[in-house]
């Protein structure tokens, strides 16, 4: 097998919390008099919380002080965590679960590589920890995607060289991060556009065709 280690993005690949990010940012933006829509939300995929807010400010042509930024992202996260209470095991599909089990049974090492500082909470609610050998999330990195740090760390923890790791991503910033880590990538959703990732996945289980 060409790949020995698979590194999965969380939001947008293993589950979808996009709508909760959107609702939480929208509530904050309304309160702060900033415009925010779905198109802007898609630009925040894979990007850290702070950088996400900086993108929203720049799209609005606004500058906030460090203290104001900190206050706003803390409020956004409180709204987001409240919404995350709704996540259940049903938010990780049986297709995703069955595919992960097959890949694991084939002897591949599996990791999560997420920019989210809420990844632990989300995986717990999904009952998703059991599929993975390693989890690297936003609490363990200093630079978020498109920086390769999260994937380099995940590859090291798995003990698999970068050339034998495949990253599965839904965000162009994540595909860029994989490239910068020296890893191949499989794009799904927005990252499945031709010319971005090494492989394009129509659906999650297509992964089996490329790795087994
Ligand atoms: P948090 P991923 C990313 O997760 C999300 O795609 C992105 O929209 C979010 O801003 C980022 O996590 C930070 O999330 O506020 O929970 O720390 O796609 O890398 O799994
Ligand atoms: Mg993602």
Short mmCIF file of C-alpha atoms and ligand atoms in Angstrom, two decimals:
data_model
loop_
_atom_site.label_atom_id
_atom_site.label_comp_id
_atom_site.label_asym_id
_atom_site.label_seq_id
_atom_site.Cartn_x
_atom_site.Cartn_y
_atom_site.Cartn_z
CA UNK A 1 0.00 0.00 0.00
CA UNK A 2 1.28 3.45 -0.93
CA UNK A 3 -0.08 5.06 2.26
CA UNK A 4 0.48 3.86 5.81
CA UNK A 5 -1.10 6.79 7.62
CA UNK A 6 -4.35 8.67 6.98
CA UNK A 7 -4.95 12.07 8.57
CA UNK A 8 -8.55 13.26 8.62
CA UNK A 9 -9.77 16.80 8.97
CA UNK A 10 -12.75 16.94 11.36
CA UNK A 11 -15.23 19.70 10.40
CA UNK A 12 -16.48 19.04 6.88
CA UNK A 13 -14.93 15.58 6.56
CA UNK A 14 -15.86 13.41 9.56
CA UNK A 15 -18.86 15.55 10.49
CA UNK A 16 -20.40 18.88 9.61
CA UNK A 17 -20.51 21.72 12.12
CA UNK A 18 -20.51 24.42 9.42
CA UNK A 19 -24.05 25.51 10.22
CA UNK A 20 -23.19 25.97 13.89
CA UNK A 21 -20.08 28.03 13.05
CA UNK A 22 -22.30 30.10 10.75
CA UNK A 23 -25.02 30.65 13.37
CA UNK A 24 -22.51 31.59 16.07
CA UNK A 25 -20.57 34.03 13.82
CA UNK A 26 -23.84 35.49 12.52
CA UNK A 27 -25.13 36.18 16.02
CA UNK A 28 -21.86 37.86 16.99
CA UNK A 29 -21.66 39.81 13.71
CA UNK A 30 -25.24 41.11 14.13
CA UNK A 31 -24.43 42.28 17.65
CA UNK A 32 -21.25 44.01 16.48
CA UNK A 33 -22.88 45.61 13.41
CA UNK A 34 -20.78 43.54 10.99
CA UNK A 35 -22.11 41.93 7.84
CA UNK A 36 -21.72 38.17 7.57
CA UNK A 37 -23.18 35.64 5.13
CA UNK A 38 -22.76 32.04 3.97
CA UNK A 39 -20.22 33.02 1.35
CA UNK A 40 -18.02 34.58 4.03
CA UNK A 41 -18.54 31.50 6.21
CA UNK A 42 -17.04 29.24 3.54
CA UNK A 43 -13.84 31.33 3.62
CA UNK A 44 -13.43 30.37 7.29
CA UNK A 45 -13.18 26.61 6.69
CA UNK A 46 -10.08 25.15 8.31
CA UNK A 47 -8.97 28.59 9.52
CA UNK A 48 -8.47 29.25 13.25
CA UNK A 49 -11.04 31.15 15.32
CA UNK A 50 -8.92 34.31 15.60
CA UNK A 51 -7.96 34.32 11.91
CA UNK A 52 -11.61 33.71 11.03
CA UNK A 53 -12.62 36.86 12.90
CA UNK A 54 -9.78 38.80 11.27
CA UNK A 55 -11.18 37.72 7.86
CA UNK A 56 -14.67 38.92 8.89
CA UNK A 57 -13.23 42.28 10.01
CA UNK A 58 -11.25 42.70 6.82
CA UNK A 59 -14.28 41.82 4.64
CA UNK A 60 -16.13 44.57 6.54
CA UNK A 61 -13.23 47.01 6.17
CA UNK A 62 -13.00 47.26 9.99
CA UNK A 63 -10.14 47.16 12.51
CA UNK A 64 -10.70 46.08 16.14
CA UNK A 65 -8.19 46.32 19.01
CA UNK A 66 -6.58 43.13 20.39
CA UNK A 67 -8.87 43.29 23.44
CA UNK A 68 -11.97 43.67 21.28
CA UNK A 69 -10.90 40.74 19.09
CA UNK A 70 -10.36 38.57 22.17
CA UNK A 71 -13.74 39.58 23.59
CA UNK A 72 -15.54 38.85 20.31
CA UNK A 73 -13.97 35.43 19.67
CA UNK A 74 -14.70 34.41 23.28
CA UNK A 75 -18.37 35.32 22.79
CA UNK A 76 -18.49 33.51 19.42
CA UNK A 77 -17.05 30.39 21.00
CA UNK A 78 -19.61 30.46 23.82
CA UNK A 79 -22.43 30.61 21.22
CA UNK A 80 -20.76 27.83 19.22
CA UNK A 81 -20.29 25.56 22.24
CA UNK A 82 -23.93 26.03 23.19
CA UNK A 83 -24.93 24.92 19.66
CA UNK A 84 -22.52 21.96 19.83
CA UNK A 85 -24.63 20.52 22.66
CA UNK A 86 -27.02 19.43 19.91
CA UNK A 87 -24.44 17.13 18.26
CA UNK A 88 -25.06 13.43 18.72
CA UNK A 89 -23.63 10.15 17.37
CA UNK A 90 -25.99 10.58 14.38
CA UNK A 91 -23.83 13.47 13.17
CA UNK A 92 -21.11 11.02 12.12
CA UNK A 93 -22.62 8.98 9.28
CA UNK A 94 -22.56 5.21 9.08
CA UNK A 95 -20.68 5.59 5.77
CA UNK A 96 -17.88 7.43 7.59
CA UNK A 97 -17.85 4.93 10.48
CA UNK A 98 -17.84 1.85 8.24
CA UNK A 99 -15.09 3.28 6.03
CA UNK A 100 -12.91 4.11 9.05
CA UNK A 101 -13.33 0.57 10.41
CA UNK A 102 -12.35 -0.94 7.03
CA UNK A 103 -9.26 1.24 6.75
CA UNK A 104 -8.21 0.41 10.30
CA UNK A 105 -8.76 -3.32 9.74
CA UNK A 106 -6.51 -3.07 6.67
CA UNK A 107 -3.69 -2.02 9.02
CA UNK A 108 -3.60 1.70 8.29
CA UNK A 109 -2.84 4.18 11.08
CA UNK A 110 -5.55 6.82 11.45
CA UNK A 111 -5.33 10.32 12.92
CA UNK A 112 -7.45 13.45 13.18
CA UNK A 113 -5.77 16.73 12.17
CA UNK A 114 -8.10 19.62 12.99
CA UNK A 115 -7.68 23.37 13.53
CA UNK A 116 -10.53 23.31 16.02
CA UNK A 117 -9.95 23.84 19.73
CA UNK A 118 -13.34 22.16 20.19
CA UNK A 119 -12.32 18.94 18.44
CA UNK A 120 -12.13 16.98 21.74
CA UNK A 121 -15.66 18.02 22.65
CA UNK A 122 -17.03 17.25 19.17
CA UNK A 123 -15.36 13.82 18.94
CA UNK A 124 -16.65 12.92 22.41
CA UNK A 125 -20.23 13.77 21.43
CA UNK A 126 -19.87 11.82 18.17
CA UNK A 127 -18.32 8.88 20.07
CA UNK A 128 -15.62 9.11 17.41
CA UNK A 129 -12.37 8.81 19.41
CA UNK A 130 -12.31 5.02 19.14
CA UNK A 131 -11.43 5.05 15.40
CA UNK A 132 -8.19 7.01 15.77
CA UNK A 133 -4.66 6.26 16.91
CA UNK A 134 -3.83 9.95 17.34
CA UNK A 135 -5.72 13.23 17.58
CA UNK A 136 -4.01 16.56 16.90
CA UNK A 137 -6.24 19.62 17.23
CA UNK A 138 -6.21 23.39 17.61
CA UNK A 139 -5.17 23.16 21.27
CA UNK A 140 -1.85 21.56 20.28
CA UNK A 141 -0.66 23.85 17.50
CA UNK A 142 0.54 27.43 17.23
CA UNK A 143 -0.14 27.94 13.50
CA UNK A 144 -3.36 26.83 11.85
CA UNK A 145 -3.96 25.66 8.25
CA UNK A 146 -2.65 26.52 5.63
CA UNK A 147 0.42 26.13 7.87
CA UNK A 148 1.44 22.43 7.83
CA UNK A 149 2.02 22.16 11.61
CA UNK A 150 -1.10 20.13 12.42
CA UNK A 151 -0.37 17.50 9.75
CA UNK A 152 3.37 17.32 10.44
CA UNK A 153 2.58 16.69 14.11
CA UNK A 154 -0.04 14.06 13.26
CA UNK A 155 2.37 12.23 10.91
CA UNK A 156 5.09 12.25 13.58
CA UNK A 157 2.70 10.95 16.24
CA UNK A 158 1.62 8.14 13.92
CA UNK A 159 5.27 7.38 13.23
CA UNK A 160 4.64 7.51 9.47
CA UNK A 161 6.86 9.54 7.07
CA UNK A 162 5.11 12.39 5.24
CA UNK A 163 5.43 10.67 1.86
CA UNK A 164 3.35 7.77 3.20
CA UNK A 165 0.63 9.98 4.73
CA UNK A 166 -2.59 10.97 2.99
CA UNK A 167 -4.60 13.95 4.27
CA UNK A 168 -8.38 14.01 3.78
CA UNK A 169 -9.69 17.59 3.63
CA UNK A 170 -12.74 19.67 2.72
CA UNK A 171 -11.01 23.07 2.81
CA UNK A 172 -8.61 24.56 0.25
CA UNK A 173 -6.54 25.88 3.23
CA UNK A 174 -6.25 22.26 4.46
CA UNK A 175 -5.13 20.98 1.05
CA UNK A 176 -2.48 23.73 1.00
CA UNK A 177 -1.37 22.65 4.50
CA UNK A 178 -1.04 19.03 3.35
CA UNK A 179 1.08 20.10 0.37
CA UNK A 180 3.30 22.20 2.62
CA UNK A 181 3.72 19.13 4.88
CA UNK A 182 4.88 17.11 1.86
CA UNK A 183 1.77 14.92 1.99
CA UNK A 184 -0.71 13.85 -0.69
CA UNK A 185 -4.33 14.84 -0.17
CA UNK A 186 -7.84 13.67 -0.96
CA UNK A 187 -10.32 16.52 -1.34
CA UNK A 188 -14.01 16.29 -0.57
CA UNK A 189 -16.68 19.00 -0.98
CA UNK A 190 -15.10 22.39 -1.74
CA UNK A 191 -11.63 20.78 -1.78
CA UNK A 192 -12.68 18.28 -4.48
CA UNK A 193 -12.42 20.90 -7.22
CA UNK A 194 -10.08 19.67 -9.96
CA UNK A 195 -6.49 20.85 -9.63
CA UNK A 196 -6.50 21.26 -5.84
CA UNK A 197 -5.96 17.93 -4.09
CA UNK A 198 -4.12 14.81 -5.31
CA UNK A 199 -7.43 12.87 -5.44
CA UNK A 200 -11.03 14.02 -5.71
CA UNK A 201 -13.60 12.20 -3.58
CA UNK A 202 -17.22 12.20 -4.74
CA UNK A 203 -18.10 10.69 -1.38
CA UNK A 204 -16.26 9.57 1.73
CA UNK A 205 -16.13 5.87 0.95
CA UNK A 206 -14.35 6.54 -2.39
CA UNK A 207 -11.26 6.76 -0.21
CA UNK A 208 -11.14 2.97 -0.12
CA UNK A 209 -10.48 2.88 -3.87
CA UNK A 210 -7.45 5.11 -3.55
CA UNK A 211 -5.79 3.60 -0.50
CA UNK A 212 -6.57 -0.14 -0.37
P1 LIG B 1 -12.72 26.43 16.83
P2 LIG B 1 -11.26 21.73 10.92
C1 LIG B 1 -11.85 24.21 11.76
O1 LIG B 1 -11.93 22.81 11.92
C2 LIG B 1 -13.11 24.74 11.08
O2 LIG B 1 -13.21 24.26 9.75
C3 LIG B 1 -13.05 26.25 11.04
O3 LIG B 1 -14.22 26.76 10.44
C4 LIG B 1 -12.90 26.80 12.45
O4 LIG B 1 -12.79 28.21 12.45
C5 LIG B 1 -11.65 26.17 13.09
O5 LIG B 1 -11.75 24.77 13.07
C6 LIG B 1 -11.46 26.62 14.52
O6 LIG B 1 -12.50 26.10 15.29
O7 LIG B 1 -13.28 27.81 16.95
O8 LIG B 1 -13.66 25.34 17.30
O9 LIG B 1 -11.36 26.33 17.53
O10 LIG B 1 -11.99 21.86 9.62
O11 LIG B 1 -9.77 22.05 10.83
O12 LIG B 1 -11.54 20.42 11.63
MG1 LIG B 2 -12.57 21.15 7.56
#
